[in-house]
XYZ file of C-alpha atoms in Angstrom:
617
model
C 100.715 -44.357 150.787
C 102.222 -46.285 148.562
C 103.119 -43.280 146.421
C 104.357 -41.358 149.437
C 106.944 -44.579 150.204
C 108.107 -44.190 146.598
C 109.106 -40.977 146.815
C 110.745 -41.289 150.165
C 112.626 -44.064 148.826
C 113.828 -41.955 145.418
C 114.532 -38.874 147.958
C 116.453 -41.568 150.270
C 118.626 -42.753 146.754
C 119.333 -39.204 145.560
C 120.984 -38.381 149.136
C 123.507 -41.167 148.789
C 124.354 -41.050 145.191
C 124.564 -37.451 145.851
C 127.127 -38.130 149.277
C 128.776 -40.843 147.505
C 129.927 -38.424 144.225
C 130.437 -35.498 145.831
C 132.976 -37.278 148.434
C 134.893 -39.018 145.535
C 135.245 -35.964 143.878
C 136.909 -34.186 147.142
C 139.090 -37.611 147.331
C 140.383 -37.025 144.176
C 141.065 -32.990 145.008
C 143.279 -34.303 147.491
C 140.435 -33.338 150.505
C 140.401 -36.451 151.970
C 138.587 -35.067 155.731
C 135.667 -33.042 153.479
C 135.216 -36.098 152.000
C 135.027 -38.337 155.266
C 132.310 -35.725 156.315
C 130.023 -35.788 153.585
C 130.076 -39.475 152.956
C 128.671 -39.379 156.320
C 126.083 -36.893 155.821
C 125.133 -38.530 153.101
C 124.865 -42.251 155.498
C 123.058 -40.277 158.331
C 119.491 -39.678 156.977
C 119.274 -43.729 155.010
C 120.400 -44.654 158.689
C 118.036 -43.149 160.534
C 114.900 -44.265 158.187
C 116.672 -47.868 158.707
C 116.673 -47.751 161.863
C 112.732 -46.495 162.192
C 112.057 -49.739 159.491
C 113.816 -51.933 162.373
C 111.614 -50.181 165.154
C 108.332 -50.857 163.327
C 109.617 -54.107 162.417
C 110.013 -55.272 165.541
C 106.806 -53.719 167.037
C 105.016 -56.228 164.616
C 107.239 -58.843 166.171
C 109.310 -59.226 162.988
C 112.635 -59.551 162.744
C 114.467 -59.384 159.243
C 118.007 -58.408 157.673
C 117.702 -54.961 157.753
C 119.401 -55.047 160.648
C 122.116 -56.268 159.310
C 122.463 -53.302 156.859
C 122.444 -51.030 160.359
C 125.022 -52.805 161.665
C 127.132 -52.910 158.507
C 126.433 -48.886 158.144
C 127.012 -48.306 161.666
C 130.213 -50.337 162.056
C 131.472 -48.451 158.768
C 131.092 -45.502 160.478
C 132.816 -46.183 164.126
C 135.814 -47.904 162.422
C 136.557 -45.091 159.876
C 135.342 -46.771 156.704
C 133.295 -43.747 155.747
C 133.650 -44.806 152.046
C 132.476 -48.353 152.623
C 129.311 -47.121 154.561
C 128.572 -44.326 151.828
C 128.795 -47.275 149.325
C 126.327 -49.714 151.555
C 123.825 -46.831 152.102
C 123.982 -46.427 147.879
C 123.360 -49.741 147.625
C 120.973 -50.224 150.416
C 118.373 -47.782 149.285
C 119.212 -48.424 145.494
C 117.821 -51.853 146.212
C 114.790 -50.795 147.987
C 114.340 -48.656 145.153
C 114.318 -50.996 142.933
C 112.891 -53.579 144.781
C 109.826 -50.927 144.323
C 110.450 -50.571 140.973
C 110.061 -54.017 140.245
C 106.969 -54.350 142.178
C 105.549 -51.838 140.073
C 106.581 -53.249 137.001
C 105.037 -56.560 137.938
C 101.594 -54.721 139.040
C 101.851 -52.778 135.778
C 98.826 -55.030 133.730
C 96.825 -54.940 137.392
C 96.916 -50.840 137.154
C 96.252 -51.172 133.509
C 92.918 -53.057 134.688
C 92.287 -50.417 137.306
C 92.675 -47.376 134.824
C 90.027 -48.500 132.748
C 87.544 -48.020 135.449
C 84.856 -45.358 133.648
C 83.853 -42.011 135.444
C 80.759 -41.295 133.652
C 78.236 -43.241 131.755
C 76.344 -41.667 128.829
C 72.263 -42.044 129.014
C 68.899 -42.039 127.172
C 67.097 -39.478 129.150
C 63.307 -37.374 126.868
C 64.740 -38.413 123.215
C 68.317 -37.094 124.109
C 71.663 -38.058 125.421
C 73.414 -36.840 129.006
C 76.709 -37.967 130.610
C 76.044 -38.825 133.908
C 78.330 -39.878 137.262
C 78.864 -44.098 136.891
C 77.584 -44.344 140.279
C 73.872 -42.496 139.040
C 73.166 -45.590 136.638
C 70.628 -47.768 137.572
C 69.108 -50.935 136.793
C 67.158 -50.596 133.311
C 68.591 -47.580 132.533
C 69.474 -47.594 128.613
C 72.810 -46.380 128.114
C 74.871 -45.664 124.962
C 78.299 -46.452 124.328
C 80.436 -45.037 121.499
C 83.718 -46.285 119.566
C 86.519 -46.805 122.182
C 84.483 -46.719 125.690
C 84.827 -48.717 128.217
C 81.222 -50.707 129.132
C 80.458 -49.008 132.520
C 78.263 -51.573 133.916
C 77.065 -54.988 133.466
C 73.721 -54.904 130.886
C 72.228 -56.403 128.520
C 73.086 -55.347 124.195
C 69.659 -53.541 122.807
C 71.445 -52.864 119.782
C 71.636 -55.230 116.882
C 75.648 -56.192 117.238
C 78.584 -54.782 118.970
C 82.326 -55.758 119.006
C 84.015 -55.748 122.271
C 87.872 -56.023 123.689
C 87.666 -57.975 126.620
C 91.863 -58.720 126.371
C 91.999 -57.007 129.871
C 89.268 -59.044 131.789
C 89.707 -62.353 129.691
C 93.107 -62.719 128.072
C 91.313 -63.053 124.562
C 93.247 -61.450 121.701
C 90.733 -60.503 119.538
C 87.662 -58.769 119.793
C 84.396 -61.023 120.139
C 80.990 -60.196 118.482
C 77.638 -59.973 120.623
C 74.523 -59.727 119.509
C 71.161 -58.511 120.333
C 70.157 -59.725 124.078
C 73.576 -60.779 124.415
C 74.967 -59.930 128.478
C 77.605 -57.514 128.654
C 80.719 -57.717 131.194
C 81.901 -54.380 132.417
C 85.439 -53.134 131.649
C 84.963 -54.461 128.256
C 86.206 -51.860 125.176
C 83.933 -51.054 122.353
C 86.381 -52.337 119.246
C 83.556 -51.299 116.911
C 80.219 -48.856 115.712
C 78.157 -47.396 119.050
C 75.386 -49.085 120.482
C 72.886 -49.317 123.334
C 73.096 -51.328 125.804
C 70.351 -52.064 128.957
C 72.398 -51.654 132.567
C 71.221 -54.585 134.288
C 73.324 -53.413 137.272
C 74.530 -51.079 139.479
C 78.262 -49.859 138.999
C 78.925 -50.893 142.610
C 77.609 -54.213 141.892
C 78.908 -54.965 138.491
C 81.603 -57.016 137.368
C 84.526 -54.402 136.745
C 83.833 -53.073 140.503
C 84.176 -56.451 141.886
C 87.400 -56.822 139.990
C 88.970 -54.057 141.270
C 88.422 -54.420 144.926
C 89.788 -58.060 144.701
C 92.964 -56.773 142.572
C 93.639 -54.187 145.900
C 93.129 -56.899 148.335
C 95.767 -58.982 146.408
C 98.273 -56.326 146.468
C 97.878 -56.251 149.970
C 98.375 -59.822 150.567
C 102.073 -61.940 151.546
C 102.157 -65.104 150.801
C 103.573 -68.120 153.198
C 106.391 -68.695 151.382
C 107.060 -64.539 151.762
C 106.754 -65.382 155.976
C 108.881 -68.695 155.528
C 111.500 -66.333 153.861
C 111.043 -64.059 157.028
C 111.911 -67.310 159.392
C 114.401 -68.173 156.971
C 116.094 -64.402 157.316
C 116.532 -64.785 160.745
C 118.800 -67.803 160.853
C 120.805 -65.982 157.927
C 120.731 -63.067 160.282
C 122.660 -65.071 163.098
C 125.045 -67.045 160.618
C 125.876 -63.482 159.543
C 126.634 -62.286 163.180
C 128.818 -64.868 164.442
C 130.835 -65.331 161.056
C 131.810 -61.381 161.836
C 132.304 -61.460 165.076
C 134.480 -64.651 164.502
C 136.709 -63.285 161.673
C 137.073 -60.224 164.303
C 138.070 -62.384 167.178
C 140.156 -64.928 165.339
C 142.032 -62.047 163.686
C 142.095 -59.198 165.846
C 140.813 -57.107 163.045
C 137.455 -55.277 162.667
C 137.653 -54.319 159.533
C 136.611 -58.257 158.851
C 133.729 -58.154 160.268
C 132.691 -54.696 158.946
C 133.642 -56.652 155.376
C 131.008 -59.705 155.984
C 128.453 -57.553 157.500
C 128.914 -55.619 154.004
C 128.545 -58.622 151.960
C 125.152 -59.788 153.576
C 123.535 -56.872 153.368
C 120.398 -56.714 151.942
C 119.504 -60.191 151.483
C 118.010 -61.855 148.437
C 115.471 -63.359 150.945
C 113.441 -59.837 150.899
C 113.473 -59.214 146.956
C 113.276 -62.504 145.259
C 110.085 -63.902 146.713
C 107.523 -60.906 146.567
C 108.736 -59.627 143.037
C 108.423 -63.166 141.893
C 104.860 -63.683 143.848
C 103.320 -59.916 142.467
C 104.531 -60.842 138.854
C 102.892 -63.892 139.043
C 99.647 -62.499 140.090
C 100.177 -59.926 137.349
C 100.636 -62.436 134.741
C 98.139 -64.653 135.639
C 95.411 -61.785 135.296
C 96.374 -61.357 131.266
C 94.955 -64.843 130.889
C 91.679 -64.083 132.994
C 93.006 -65.306 135.814
C 92.388 -63.284 138.857
C 93.829 -64.556 142.071
C 93.266 -62.723 144.913
C 96.656 -63.000 147.012
C 100.071 -63.974 146.695
C 98.792 -66.846 149.239
C 96.606 -68.219 146.530
C 98.954 -67.973 143.963
C 101.471 -69.828 146.324
C 99.006 -72.465 146.862
C 98.031 -72.467 143.331
C 101.633 -74.205 142.763
C 101.336 -76.992 144.982
C 97.706 -78.448 144.352
C 97.470 -81.941 143.142
C 94.022 -82.915 143.157
C 91.051 -81.191 141.764
C 87.077 -80.990 142.529
C 84.513 -79.657 140.038
C 81.407 -78.908 140.627
C 78.829 -80.199 137.474
C 76.691 -77.088 136.557
C 78.169 -74.205 135.216
C 82.016 -75.735 134.930
C 81.514 -78.813 132.938
C 78.389 -77.947 131.594
C 77.405 -74.788 130.293
C 75.171 -74.136 133.254
C 71.909 -73.123 130.958
C 69.934 -75.027 129.583
C 69.364 -76.163 125.836
C 66.947 -77.159 123.275
C 68.696 -81.186 122.842
C 66.057 -82.713 120.239
C 62.585 -81.851 119.608
C 59.428 -84.536 119.563
C 56.621 -84.060 117.629
C 53.535 -84.936 116.891
C 49.723 -83.595 115.549
C 51.051 -82.282 112.443
C 53.574 -79.417 113.954
C 56.966 -78.720 112.117
C 59.838 -77.889 114.823
C 59.916 -74.469 114.022
C 56.217 -74.149 114.527
C 56.717 -75.657 117.964
C 59.367 -73.297 118.956
C 57.864 -70.259 117.966
C 54.545 -71.014 120.161
C 56.394 -72.090 123.303
C 59.068 -69.305 122.978
C 56.349 -66.428 122.260
C 54.197 -67.543 125.519
C 57.413 -68.122 127.974
C 58.162 -64.699 126.622
C 55.905 -63.897 129.915
C 57.779 -66.147 132.389
C 61.155 -65.566 134.028
C 61.702 -69.505 134.608
C 65.260 -70.062 133.803
C 63.781 -73.165 131.227
C 61.540 -70.659 129.856
C 64.124 -67.808 129.300
C 66.680 -70.310 127.744
C 63.833 -71.140 125.280
C 63.471 -68.082 124.280
C 67.040 -67.155 123.558
C 67.192 -70.005 121.539
C 64.148 -68.946 119.016
C 65.720 -65.559 119.263
C 69.204 -67.442 118.251
C 67.439 -68.575 115.542
C 66.010 -65.007 114.026
C 62.795 -65.505 115.144
C 60.279 -62.596 115.404
C 58.194 -63.562 118.634
C 54.582 -62.225 119.054
C 53.383 -60.639 122.294
C 51.317 -63.605 124.043
C 47.711 -62.582 125.466
C 46.007 -63.427 128.091
C 48.904 -65.207 130.202
C 48.440 -67.204 133.081
C 51.194 -68.867 135.118
C 51.360 -71.748 137.549
C 54.581 -71.216 139.311
C 56.643 -73.974 138.655
C 54.519 -76.159 136.734
C 53.615 -73.896 133.240
C 51.641 -70.970 131.251
C 48.936 -71.002 129.271
C 47.838 -67.830 127.330
C 47.085 -66.819 123.353
C 49.534 -66.755 120.733
C 48.441 -65.729 117.384
C 44.750 -66.284 118.300
C 45.439 -69.972 119.030
C 45.729 -71.179 122.788
C 48.619 -72.469 123.694
C 49.776 -74.439 127.098
C 53.517 -74.874 127.655
C 54.917 -76.911 130.632
C 56.267 -79.463 131.928
C 54.754 -83.209 130.444
C 52.940 -83.592 133.300
C 51.156 -80.456 133.773
C 50.185 -80.196 130.317
C 48.610 -83.484 130.069
C 46.893 -83.020 132.971
C 45.018 -80.189 131.413
C 44.680 -81.997 128.258
C 43.159 -85.272 129.997
C 46.227 -87.488 128.394
C 49.429 -89.070 129.372
C 51.626 -86.915 127.486
C 54.975 -87.680 129.185
C 54.419 -91.859 128.086
C 55.057 -91.074 124.771
C 58.239 -89.314 124.461
C 61.922 -90.172 126.158
C 63.315 -88.958 128.888
C 67.238 -89.288 128.834
C 68.436 -88.849 132.694
C 69.364 -85.412 133.208
C 66.840 -83.431 130.669
C 63.776 -81.897 131.061
C 61.007 -82.405 128.677
C 58.715 -79.305 127.790
C 55.330 -80.256 126.672
C 53.775 -78.151 124.063
C 49.889 -77.708 123.461
C 48.177 -75.731 120.873
C 44.632 -75.099 120.567
C 44.106 -78.226 123.184
C 45.965 -80.805 121.324
C 49.253 -81.988 122.189
C 52.023 -80.757 119.522
C 55.037 -82.240 120.520
C 58.046 -82.060 123.216
C 61.032 -79.954 123.772
C 64.054 -82.239 124.847
C 66.052 -79.981 126.751
C 69.356 -80.490 128.942
C 72.492 -78.547 130.462
C 74.980 -80.340 127.629
C 78.786 -80.857 128.652
C 81.215 -78.190 127.584
C 82.658 -78.995 124.024
C 86.298 -78.604 125.778
C 85.383 -80.741 129.033
C 87.767 -83.475 127.892
C 90.698 -81.684 126.448
C 90.650 -79.364 129.633
C 90.485 -82.261 131.803
C 93.730 -83.099 129.857
C 95.685 -80.502 129.922
C 95.100 -80.054 133.574
C 96.427 -83.273 134.557
C 99.900 -82.157 132.326
C 100.341 -79.419 134.615
C 100.419 -81.936 137.223
C 97.020 -82.292 138.559
C 96.997 -86.605 139.413
C 93.332 -86.629 141.118
C 90.529 -85.183 139.157
C 86.954 -85.545 141.128
C 83.454 -84.300 140.620
C 81.204 -83.321 142.835
C 77.532 -82.206 142.407
C 73.967 -81.930 143.869
C 72.652 -84.020 140.653
C 71.620 -87.030 140.881
C 73.743 -90.250 140.317
C 72.386 -90.944 137.348
C 72.502 -88.104 135.366
C 76.103 -87.120 137.044
C 77.579 -90.866 134.651
C 75.787 -89.680 132.169
C 77.178 -86.117 131.424
C 80.641 -87.487 132.591
C 80.927 -90.160 130.807
C 84.174 -90.855 128.603
C 86.313 -88.133 130.865
C 87.943 -90.557 132.877
C 87.215 -89.058 136.329
C 88.689 -90.245 139.522
C 86.045 -90.077 140.686
C 82.126 -89.236 141.028
C 80.189 -88.264 143.858
C 76.645 -87.166 143.244
C 74.053 -85.803 145.095
C 75.720 -84.107 147.811
C 74.566 -81.499 149.817
C 76.817 -78.201 150.950
C 78.055 -80.046 154.100
C 78.672 -83.039 152.131
C 80.682 -81.070 149.255
C 82.961 -80.207 152.569
C 83.762 -83.115 153.961
C 84.478 -84.182 150.897
C 86.910 -81.326 150.454
C 88.190 -81.711 154.184
C 88.801 -85.846 153.416
C 91.084 -84.899 150.329
C 93.246 -82.532 151.493
C 94.442 -85.330 154.090
C 96.412 -86.548 151.020
C 97.102 -83.633 149.054
C 96.642 -79.912 148.246
C 92.930 -79.694 146.569
C 91.777 -77.172 144.604
C 87.756 -76.683 144.483
C 86.112 -75.175 141.333
C 82.274 -73.978 141.530
C 80.056 -71.134 140.576
C 76.775 -71.428 142.771
C 76.114 -70.091 146.146
C 75.837 -74.102 147.292
C 79.800 -74.012 146.845
C 80.688 -71.429 148.975
C 81.238 -73.436 151.901
C 83.333 -75.981 149.626
C 85.677 -73.242 147.937
C 86.142 -71.777 151.693
C 87.878 -74.760 152.809
C 89.529 -76.057 149.883
C 93.432 -74.715 149.805
C 92.545 -73.032 146.667
C 88.735 -71.958 145.789
C 88.227 -71.032 142.394
C 84.425 -69.037 140.932
C 84.026 -69.494 137.476
C 83.235 -66.303 136.338
C 82.911 -62.711 137.392
C 79.211 -62.690 136.952
C 78.483 -66.048 139.040
C 76.928 -65.922 142.481
C 78.546 -63.555 144.718
C 79.189 -65.598 147.933
C 80.996 -68.475 145.600
C 83.217 -65.331 144.527
C 83.723 -63.968 147.820
C 84.338 -67.147 149.266
C 86.920 -68.430 146.615
C 90.920 -67.368 146.396
C 91.064 -67.297 142.097
C 88.376 -65.818 140.618
C 88.283 -66.862 136.446
C 86.954 -63.738 134.778
C 85.006 -66.224 132.072
C 83.373 -68.910 132.106
C 86.204 -71.755 130.988
C 87.708 -74.320 133.431
C 90.186 -74.550 130.861
C 91.548 -70.750 131.799
C 92.936 -72.444 135.229
C 96.141 -74.600 133.196
C 97.636 -71.138 132.322
C 97.147 -69.940 135.439
C 98.947 -73.412 137.499
C 101.949 -72.832 134.770
C 102.193 -69.604 136.215
C 101.898 -69.942 139.766
C 104.375 -73.071 139.570
C 106.692 -71.099 137.338
C 106.464 -68.477 139.897
C 107.184 -70.360 142.813
C 110.276 -72.134 141.425
C 111.329 -68.777 140.233
C 111.663 -67.631 143.756
C 112.988 -70.366 145.138
C 115.570 -70.359 142.788
C 116.377 -66.435 143.416
C 117.142 -67.190 146.921
C 119.285 -70.482 146.500
C 121.496 -68.728 144.221
C 121.081 -65.665 146.083
C 121.906 -66.855 149.021
C 124.216 -69.140 147.880
C 126.312 -66.663 146.521
C 126.303 -63.926 149.266
C 127.554 -66.740 151.525
C 130.488 -67.334 149.860
C 131.309 -63.955 149.098
C 131.186 -63.703 153.193
C 133.323 -66.266 153.594
C 135.978 -64.750 150.945
C 135.375 -61.362 153.262
C 135.943 -63.570 156.702
C 139.694 -64.360 155.408
C 140.507 -60.880 154.205
C 139.383 -61.260 150.125
C 136.857 -58.526 149.998
C 137.700 -55.346 151.661
C 134.537 -53.318 152.898
C 133.952 -51.582 149.749
C 134.568 -54.294 147.233
C 131.909 -56.217 149.336
C 129.440 -53.450 148.798
C 129.581 -54.050 145.563
C 129.575 -57.653 144.689
C 126.532 -57.685 147.286
C 124.833 -54.853 145.437
C 125.452 -56.879 141.832
C 123.921 -59.529 143.757
C 121.158 -57.861 144.410
C 120.144 -56.987 141.380
C 120.576 -60.159 139.512
C 117.813 -61.780 142.024
C 115.654 -59.130 141.018
C 116.137 -59.700 137.783
C 115.898 -63.035 137.363
C 112.612 -62.788 139.876
C 111.265 -60.381 137.539
C 111.196 -63.421 134.353
C 107.817 -64.359 135.816
C 106.530 -61.552 133.534
C 107.659 -63.321 130.388
C 106.551 -66.548 131.409
C 104.761 -68.114 128.015
C 102.068 -70.562 128.791
C 99.911 -73.412 126.448
C 97.082 -70.677 126.047
C 100.130 -68.818 123.756
C 100.751 -69.804 120.182
C 104.347 -70.546 120.224
C 107.280 -68.074 119.625
C 109.002 -68.629 115.829
C-alpha cells in the first residue's frame, strides 16, 4: 500500500508540473485562453484526490489543513486565477511527494535492517550440505554459515571461532569475536571465515524475526505530538479562514482572500512532526535502540525518573565464579575441572555457569559416568574414576556427614557450590552475579541527559541489593519486591515525573507496561518483557539508553523548532497577503520555500551526533 501511495503522489506531481509548464509555454506564445484550460486540467486531478483524502479524514474524525489547500485551489479557479491554482497544485503535490520522500529517507536504516532477513539456510545433512527454506530450520539443526552471509536463526557456535558484524543490530562499528559455545544472534553478518552453528530457535522465534515485527509496528505508529499537531492545525485553519474572509470583506477584493489561503497551504505542522520522529526512530536503531513507535520516542524525550531492575541490568544476569575456597590439598584448577565435568549433566543455570567458565579457560572436560541428579540440590557421579559430589554446601555436607558451610565465608548475594572428591570435601566455588563494569559510568551518563532520579527495584533481599549497588549513588533501593509491588512503585513515581522502567525478566513485564516508557534488555530476553516494553535494547547494556534518549530529545526539539519557525513564517506571509503585498502566485511560491525548509530541517535528526560516537576531527 505504501508503494502504491508513493506512485500516486509521483503521478499527481507529474500531472501538475506538466500542466504548469505547458500552460506557461502557451502563455508565452500569447495563447492565454488555452493556457488557462491546460492549467485547469493540471489542477483537477490533484484537487479530486485531495477532496477524497479530506473525506477519508472526516470519516476518521480528523480535520486538517488539507481543507485549506482545497479551498485555495477551488477559489483560485473560481476567480480566474488559473496560474495560481496550477502553482498551488504543484506546491501541494510536491509537498506530499517531498514528505513521502523524506519519510522514506528517514526509514532507510530500518529498511536496511529488514533487507538483511535471510530467505534460506545451509544445513548439514548426511555428511553433506543442502539449502533449505528458513522456515524449515528447527532447533538442533547444524547450519553452515559462509563468509558474507547473515546468521539465519539464533543458535550456538560449534566452530572454534567466528567474527560477526553486528553493526546493523547493535551499532558496534567493529566485528566481534565469538568463541566455541558462544550464543549467536540472528541477523549478524559473518565477517570472517565460514563456521558451523547449531540452531537454538526456529526462524519465527529468533531475535531477528522479533526485530522485524517491532520495526513494522513502529513504522505505522503516531506520537502524541502528531495528534497534538492535528489539534493545532484546526486552530490554524480557523485563523486562516477568518483572515481570508476578513481581507475580502474589508477590501471587497476576493483575490486577497485567495492569496491568504494560498500562502497557508500546506502547513508545516503536518510535515515536520512525523518526519522528525520517524527520522529519530531510524537514528536510534543505528545504536541498537529499537523504539517500537513514534509515541515511545516522544515519551523518551520527557523522562525524568529511571527505575532499574538489578539482575541483567546493573548486573551481568548470570552467575560467575568470584573466588575459590580450597581444602584437602586440591588446586583451584582441579576443583573447577571436577565440578564442571559433572555439571555437564545438569541444565541448572549455576551448573551451566561452572561449565562455561571451565571451557573459557580451555579445559577439556571428561564425560561423567553414573550421574544422579537431585533436583535443586546437586549431583553425584564418577569423573575419571573418582566419586564426585557437586551441589549446595548443605547438600554436600549432609552426604559427607560433615558441616561444610560453616568452614567457608558466604557474602550476601553469593552462592556456594561445594565439591567433594572420593568422600573428601575438596573446596567450594563462590559464585555471584557481579555488577557490570560500566554501571557507574552508565548511570552518570544518564544523569547528564536529564535523568534526575534513579531507583533500583529488585526481588532480591535488601542486603544483596545494597551490596551490589554500593557506591552507585542511587536515589533509592527497593528490595524484596513482587511483580505487583514493582507496578505500585512505578505508579507512585509517575505522579511526580515521567518514568522509564528497565527490566529483562517475565516478572518485570507488568511494570514495563505501566511505565511511561518500558525498556526490555536484549532482544533475546524474556518474550513477555519484550512484548510489554516500548523500547528493546538489542545489546544487554543499559548504557545504550543514553544515545537513545539524546536522539529522542533532539528529535522532539527539532520537530517543535520546525513547527514554530514554519508557522511563524506562514502567519507573516498571510498578513502580507491580506494587506495586498503578495499576489496568489507569489504566495504559493513563498509557501513552497517554507515547506521545503521545514522538511529539510526535520531531516537534521538523521545527523544527530551522540555521546556514543567519537567527536568529529
